[in-house]
Amino acid sequence: MATISSNSSGMQRKPQQNRSQERVNQILDVAEQLLIEGGHKATTTRAIAARSQIPIGSLYQFFPDKEAIFKALAMRYNQQMYEMVKILHTQAAVTMPLSIYVDRAVDTFDQFFVEHPGYQAIFIQSQDLLPVLEEVDAGFASQLIQESAAFLAQRAPSIDLAKHKLAALLIIEGAGQLLWMSLGRYKALREQLLPEIKALVLAYLQQHLNVE
């Protein structure tokens, strides 16, 4: 996984040694846990430093404030999702039945959302940081659209790449919002929603790629 850039994440300085990178990862891990346990307001720099058992000054060597920590945490989540999508887009996926690909893709994202409650918390609870987080998310969405459009182009090279990018945008934004919405529903309702989300994505992709 790529190391977080000091320029893009708002960090004070980029870790140059493994020990420093481990310290940064520790800070982010603790911030994530505190966010899940107590929410945005309880996740202060002092609380993070105390739980990490490091001096507050050591934390500030890497992160100037809580906003920078949350921004770096959001970027780490996005990086994890991007790596997950790259694994999904194997050469075998290019020729597999579209229904199987859609089933795996939707399940993969749904599993990520379920297994990372901190991802939900950081975007739902941190309302005062939304402009910063939306900026991070916009950059990630663009990266994800490029990756997905390139994958669609492998399945249907005769279709213009611009149309693949539009299709990727609609799928990622649309299915993403539907999956996000389903997280707040009862388990029984979620189990009904997931097949419907898959059916919507499959129907759209079949039309876009001109396949049955």
mmCIF file of C-alpha atoms in Angstrom:
data_model
loop_
_atom_site.group_PDB
_atom_site.id
_atom_site.type_symbol
_atom_site.label_atom_id
_atom_site.label_comp_id
_atom_site.label_asym_id
_atom_site.label_seq_id
_atom_site.Cartn_x
_atom_site.Cartn_y
_atom_site.Cartn_z
ATOM 1 C CA MET A 1 0.000 0.000 0.000
ATOM 2 C CA ALA A 2 1.272 3.427 -0.885
ATOM 3 C CA THR A 3 2.594 5.651 1.880
ATOM 4 C CA ILE A 4 0.460 8.701 2.595
ATOM 5 C CA SER A 5 1.928 11.820 1.031
ATOM 6 C CA SER A 6 2.632 14.741 3.364
ATOM 7 C CA ASN A 7 1.464 17.217 0.718
ATOM 8 C CA SER A 8 -1.933 15.621 0.113
ATOM 9 C CA SER A 9 -2.764 14.407 3.620
ATOM 10 C CA GLY A 10 -2.010 17.568 5.609
ATOM 11 C CA MET A 11 0.682 15.838 7.661
ATOM 12 C CA GLN A 12 3.483 17.843 9.226
ATOM 13 C CA ARG A 13 6.122 15.624 7.699
ATOM 14 C CA LYS A 14 6.304 12.386 5.768
ATOM 15 C CA PRO A 15 7.677 9.377 7.688
ATOM 16 C CA GLN A 16 11.165 8.553 6.403
ATOM 17 C CA GLN A 17 11.837 5.429 8.452
ATOM 18 C CA ASN A 18 9.888 2.253 9.209
ATOM 19 C CA ARG A 19 9.678 3.219 12.881
ATOM 20 C CA SER A 20 8.115 6.567 11.996
ATOM 21 C CA GLN A 21 5.653 4.932 9.617
ATOM 22 C CA GLU A 22 4.691 2.474 12.343
ATOM 23 C CA ARG A 23 4.040 5.408 14.677
ATOM 24 C CA VAL A 24 1.810 7.069 12.080
ATOM 25 C CA ASN A 25 -0.105 3.819 11.546
ATOM 26 C CA GLN A 26 -0.500 3.460 15.304
ATOM 27 C CA ILE A 27 -1.946 6.974 15.575
ATOM 28 C CA LEU A 28 -4.412 6.290 12.770
ATOM 29 C CA ASP A 29 -5.397 2.903 14.230
ATOM 30 C CA VAL A 30 -6.109 4.483 17.615
ATOM 31 C CA ALA A 31 -8.000 7.394 16.038
ATOM 32 C CA GLU A 32 -10.155 4.889 14.173
ATOM 33 C CA GLN A 33 -10.921 2.932 17.356
ATOM 34 C CA LEU A 34 -11.778 6.068 19.346
ATOM 35 C CA LEU A 35 -13.989 7.268 16.522
ATOM 36 C CA ILE A 36 -15.914 3.984 16.578
ATOM 37 C CA GLU A 37 -16.170 3.956 20.379
ATOM 38 C CA GLY A 38 -16.972 7.568 21.191
ATOM 39 C CA GLY A 39 -17.572 9.453 17.990
ATOM 40 C CA HIS A 40 -15.973 12.508 16.448
ATOM 41 C CA LYS A 41 -16.033 14.817 19.493
ATOM 42 C CA ALA A 42 -14.416 12.245 21.792
ATOM 43 C CA THR A 43 -11.603 11.627 19.309
ATOM 44 C CA THR A 44 -9.283 14.436 20.376
ATOM 45 C CA THR A 45 -5.544 14.643 19.783
ATOM 46 C CA ARG A 46 -4.950 14.245 23.527
ATOM 47 C CA ALA A 47 -7.153 11.162 23.685
ATOM 48 C CA ILE A 48 -5.359 9.674 20.693
ATOM 49 C CA ALA A 49 -1.943 10.373 22.207
ATOM 50 C CA ALA A 50 -2.999 8.912 25.580
ATOM 51 C CA ARG A 51 -4.415 5.726 24.048
ATOM 52 C CA SER A 52 -1.323 5.412 21.840
ATOM 53 C CA GLN A 53 0.903 5.929 24.896
ATOM 54 C CA ILE A 54 2.963 8.580 23.132
ATOM 55 C CA PRO A 55 3.704 12.187 24.132
ATOM 56 C CA ILE A 56 1.336 14.701 22.548
ATOM 57 C CA GLY A 57 4.406 16.409 21.060
ATOM 58 C CA SER A 58 5.266 13.220 19.165
ATOM 59 C CA LEU A 59 1.796 13.179 17.642
ATOM 60 C CA TYR A 60 2.143 16.809 16.547
ATOM 61 C CA GLN A 61 5.392 15.941 14.779
ATOM 62 C CA PHE A 62 3.266 14.156 12.198
ATOM 63 C CA PHE A 63 -0.187 15.727 12.488
ATOM 64 C CA PRO A 64 -0.788 19.417 13.291
ATOM 65 C CA ASP A 65 -4.389 18.820 14.430
ATOM 66 C CA LYS A 66 -7.322 16.426 14.495
ATOM 67 C CA GLU A 67 -8.424 17.514 11.037
ATOM 68 C CA ALA A 68 -5.148 16.255 9.559
ATOM 69 C CA ILE A 69 -5.571 12.905 11.357
ATOM 70 C CA PHE A 70 -9.094 12.442 10.038
ATOM 71 C CA LYS A 71 -8.000 13.431 6.549
ATOM 72 C CA ALA A 72 -5.174 10.877 6.636
ATOM 73 C CA LEU A 73 -7.563 8.249 7.993
ATOM 74 C CA ALA A 74 -10.041 8.924 5.177
ATOM 75 C CA MET A 75 -7.227 8.645 2.641
ATOM 76 C CA ARG A 76 -6.170 5.314 4.150
ATOM 77 C CA TYR A 77 -9.704 3.970 3.829
ATOM 78 C CA ASN A 78 -9.837 5.095 0.217
ATOM 79 C CA GLN A 79 -6.469 3.521 -0.531
ATOM 80 C CA GLN A 80 -7.686 0.239 0.956
ATOM 81 C CA MET A 81 -10.795 0.358 -1.246
ATOM 82 C CA TYR A 82 -8.733 1.145 -4.326
ATOM 83 C CA GLU A 83 -6.444 -1.827 -3.698
ATOM 84 C CA MET A 84 -9.541 -3.950 -3.184
ATOM 85 C CA VAL A 85 -10.910 -2.892 -6.589
ATOM 86 C CA LYS A 86 -7.592 -3.617 -8.312
ATOM 87 C CA ILE A 87 -7.684 -7.132 -6.866
ATOM 88 C CA LEU A 88 -11.267 -7.488 -8.099
ATOM 89 C CA HIS A 89 -10.251 -6.469 -11.625
ATOM 90 C CA THR A 90 -8.157 -9.512 -12.475
ATOM 91 C CA GLN A 91 -7.622 -10.715 -16.026
ATOM 92 C CA ALA A 92 -10.082 -13.516 -15.291
ATOM 93 C CA ALA A 93 -12.733 -10.913 -14.425
ATOM 94 C CA VAL A 94 -12.521 -9.502 -17.960
ATOM 95 C CA THR A 95 -14.077 -12.649 -19.422
ATOM 96 C CA MET A 96 -16.216 -13.916 -16.555
ATOM 97 C CA PRO A 97 -20.032 -13.692 -16.896
ATOM 98 C CA LEU A 98 -21.194 -10.159 -16.139
ATOM 99 C CA SER A 99 -23.653 -11.381 -13.510
ATOM 100 C CA ILE A 100 -20.838 -13.035 -11.543
ATOM 101 C CA TYR A 101 -18.650 -9.922 -11.759
ATOM 102 C CA VAL A 102 -21.455 -7.654 -10.527
ATOM 103 C CA ASP A 103 -22.261 -10.048 -7.694
ATOM 104 C CA ARG A 104 -18.628 -10.067 -6.547
ATOM 105 C CA ALA A 105 -18.182 -6.311 -6.949
ATOM 106 C CA VAL A 106 -21.257 -5.350 -4.920
ATOM 107 C CA ASP A 107 -20.447 -7.924 -2.222
ATOM 108 C CA THR A 108 -16.879 -6.642 -2.025
ATOM 109 C CA PHE A 109 -17.924 -3.045 -1.391
ATOM 110 C CA ASP A 110 -20.711 -4.044 0.978
ATOM 111 C CA GLN A 111 -18.272 -6.163 2.980
ATOM 112 C CA PHE A 112 -15.843 -3.249 3.202
ATOM 113 C CA PHE A 113 -18.521 -0.913 4.562
ATOM 114 C CA VAL A 114 -19.666 -3.498 7.106
ATOM 115 C CA GLU A 115 -16.152 -4.402 8.274
ATOM 116 C CA HIS A 116 -14.988 -0.774 8.584
ATOM 117 C CA PRO A 117 -17.433 1.037 10.890
ATOM 118 C CA GLY A 118 -14.844 3.787 11.250
ATOM 119 C CA TYR A 119 -15.403 4.640 7.576
ATOM 120 C CA GLN A 120 -19.076 5.193 8.279
ATOM 121 C CA ALA A 121 -18.340 7.196 11.431
ATOM 122 C CA ILE A 122 -15.805 9.523 9.880
ATOM 123 C CA PHE A 123 -18.111 10.608 7.056
ATOM 124 C CA ILE A 124 -21.367 10.645 9.053
ATOM 125 C CA GLN A 125 -20.243 12.202 12.332
ATOM 126 C CA SER A 126 -17.540 14.649 11.220
ATOM 127 C CA GLN A 127 -19.891 17.275 9.825
ATOM 128 C CA ASP A 128 -17.531 20.193 10.512
ATOM 129 C CA LEU A 129 -14.829 18.416 8.501
ATOM 130 C CA LEU A 130 -17.058 17.613 5.523
ATOM 131 C CA PRO A 131 -15.405 20.122 3.133
ATOM 132 C CA VAL A 132 -12.007 18.509 3.803
ATOM 133 C CA LEU A 133 -13.335 14.947 3.653
ATOM 134 C CA GLU A 134 -15.354 15.629 0.495
ATOM 135 C CA GLU A 135 -12.189 16.937 -1.158
ATOM 136 C CA VAL A 136 -10.401 13.696 -0.289
ATOM 137 C CA ASP A 137 -13.376 11.627 -1.430
ATOM 138 C CA ALA A 138 -13.661 13.501 -4.735
ATOM 139 C CA GLY A 139 -10.058 12.725 -5.600
ATOM 140 C CA PHE A 140 -10.569 9.084 -4.728
ATOM 141 C CA ALA A 141 -13.782 8.854 -6.763
ATOM 142 C CA SER A 142 -11.947 10.192 -9.808
ATOM 143 C CA GLN A 143 -9.223 7.563 -9.351
ATOM 144 C CA LEU A 144 -11.808 4.822 -8.927
ATOM 145 C CA ILE A 145 -13.713 5.922 -12.026
ATOM 146 C CA GLN A 146 -10.519 5.803 -14.093
ATOM 147 C CA GLU A 147 -9.755 2.291 -12.864
ATOM 148 C CA SER A 148 -13.311 1.058 -13.470
ATOM 149 C CA ALA A 149 -13.521 2.666 -16.916
ATOM 150 C CA ALA A 150 -10.258 0.977 -17.911
ATOM 151 C CA PHE A 151 -11.704 -2.357 -16.797
ATOM 152 C CA LEU A 152 -14.903 -1.808 -18.793
ATOM 153 C CA ALA A 153 -12.763 -0.893 -21.808
ATOM 154 C CA GLN A 154 -11.116 -4.311 -21.598
ATOM 155 C CA ARG A 155 -14.525 -5.974 -21.725
ATOM 156 C CA ALA A 156 -15.784 -3.759 -24.568
ATOM 157 C CA PRO A 157 -12.862 -2.073 -26.394
ATOM 158 C CA SER A 158 -15.102 -0.894 -29.260
ATOM 159 C CA ILE A 159 -16.991 1.498 -26.953
ATOM 160 C CA ASP A 160 -15.573 4.999 -26.546
ATOM 161 C CA LEU A 161 -13.605 5.442 -23.311
ATOM 162 C CA ALA A 162 -15.587 8.588 -22.449
ATOM 163 C CA LYS A 163 -18.764 6.483 -22.385
ATOM 164 C CA HIS A 164 -17.051 3.939 -20.137
ATOM 165 C CA LYS A 165 -16.097 6.748 -17.741
ATOM 166 C CA LEU A 166 -19.691 7.962 -17.643
ATOM 167 C CA ALA A 167 -20.910 4.423 -16.971
ATOM 168 C CA ALA A 168 -18.319 3.993 -14.210
ATOM 169 C CA LEU A 169 -19.411 7.291 -12.643
ATOM 170 C CA LEU A 170 -23.063 6.275 -12.611
ATOM 171 C CA ILE A 171 -22.344 2.840 -11.182
ATOM 172 C CA ILE A 172 -19.910 3.963 -8.491
ATOM 173 C CA GLU A 173 -21.973 6.936 -7.322
ATOM 174 C CA GLY A 174 -25.340 5.216 -7.683
ATOM 175 C CA ALA A 175 -24.510 1.821 -6.220
ATOM 176 C CA GLY A 176 -22.318 3.450 -3.579
ATOM 177 C CA GLN A 177 -25.188 5.623 -2.338
ATOM 178 C CA LEU A 178 -27.574 2.669 -2.304
ATOM 179 C CA LEU A 179 -25.120 0.530 -0.333
ATOM 180 C CA TRP A 180 -24.505 3.429 2.044
ATOM 181 C CA MET A 181 -28.267 3.788 2.542
ATOM 182 C CA SER A 182 -28.681 0.071 3.222
ATOM 183 C CA LEU A 183 -26.217 0.169 6.124
ATOM 184 C CA GLY A 184 -28.749 1.913 8.338
ATOM 185 C CA ARG A 185 -31.480 -0.646 7.708
ATOM 186 C CA TYR A 186 -32.430 -3.762 9.634
ATOM 187 C CA LYS A 187 -30.606 -6.938 8.633
ATOM 188 C CA ALA A 188 -33.726 -8.465 7.065
ATOM 189 C CA LEU A 189 -34.252 -5.396 4.878
ATOM 190 C CA ARG A 190 -30.560 -5.245 3.947
ATOM 191 C CA GLU A 191 -30.774 -8.829 2.744
ATOM 192 C CA GLN A 192 -33.603 -7.772 0.438
ATOM 193 C CA LEU A 193 -31.855 -4.598 -0.768
ATOM 194 C CA LEU A 194 -28.548 -6.162 -1.849
ATOM 195 C CA PRO A 195 -30.019 -8.387 -4.601
ATOM 196 C CA GLU A 196 -31.977 -5.391 -5.896
ATOM 197 C CA ILE A 197 -28.824 -3.250 -6.026
ATOM 198 C CA LYS A 198 -27.058 -6.021 -7.939
ATOM 199 C CA ALA A 199 -29.999 -6.290 -10.351
ATOM 200 C CA LEU A 200 -29.904 -2.543 -11.044
ATOM 201 C CA VAL A 201 -26.150 -2.522 -11.689
ATOM 202 C CA LEU A 202 -26.336 -5.632 -13.863
ATOM 203 C CA ALA A 203 -29.205 -4.279 -15.970
ATOM 204 C CA TYR A 204 -27.371 -1.015 -16.564
ATOM 205 C CA LEU A 205 -24.076 -2.703 -17.461
ATOM 206 C CA GLN A 206 -25.796 -5.121 -19.811
ATOM 207 C CA GLN A 207 -27.294 -2.184 -21.663
ATOM 208 C CA HIS A 208 -24.035 -0.217 -21.651
ATOM 209 C CA LEU A 209 -21.921 -3.138 -22.862
ATOM 210 C CA ASN A 210 -24.658 -4.387 -25.179
ATOM 211 C CA VAL A 211 -24.629 -7.892 -23.711
ATOM 212 C CA GLU A 212 -27.304 -10.197 -22.330
#
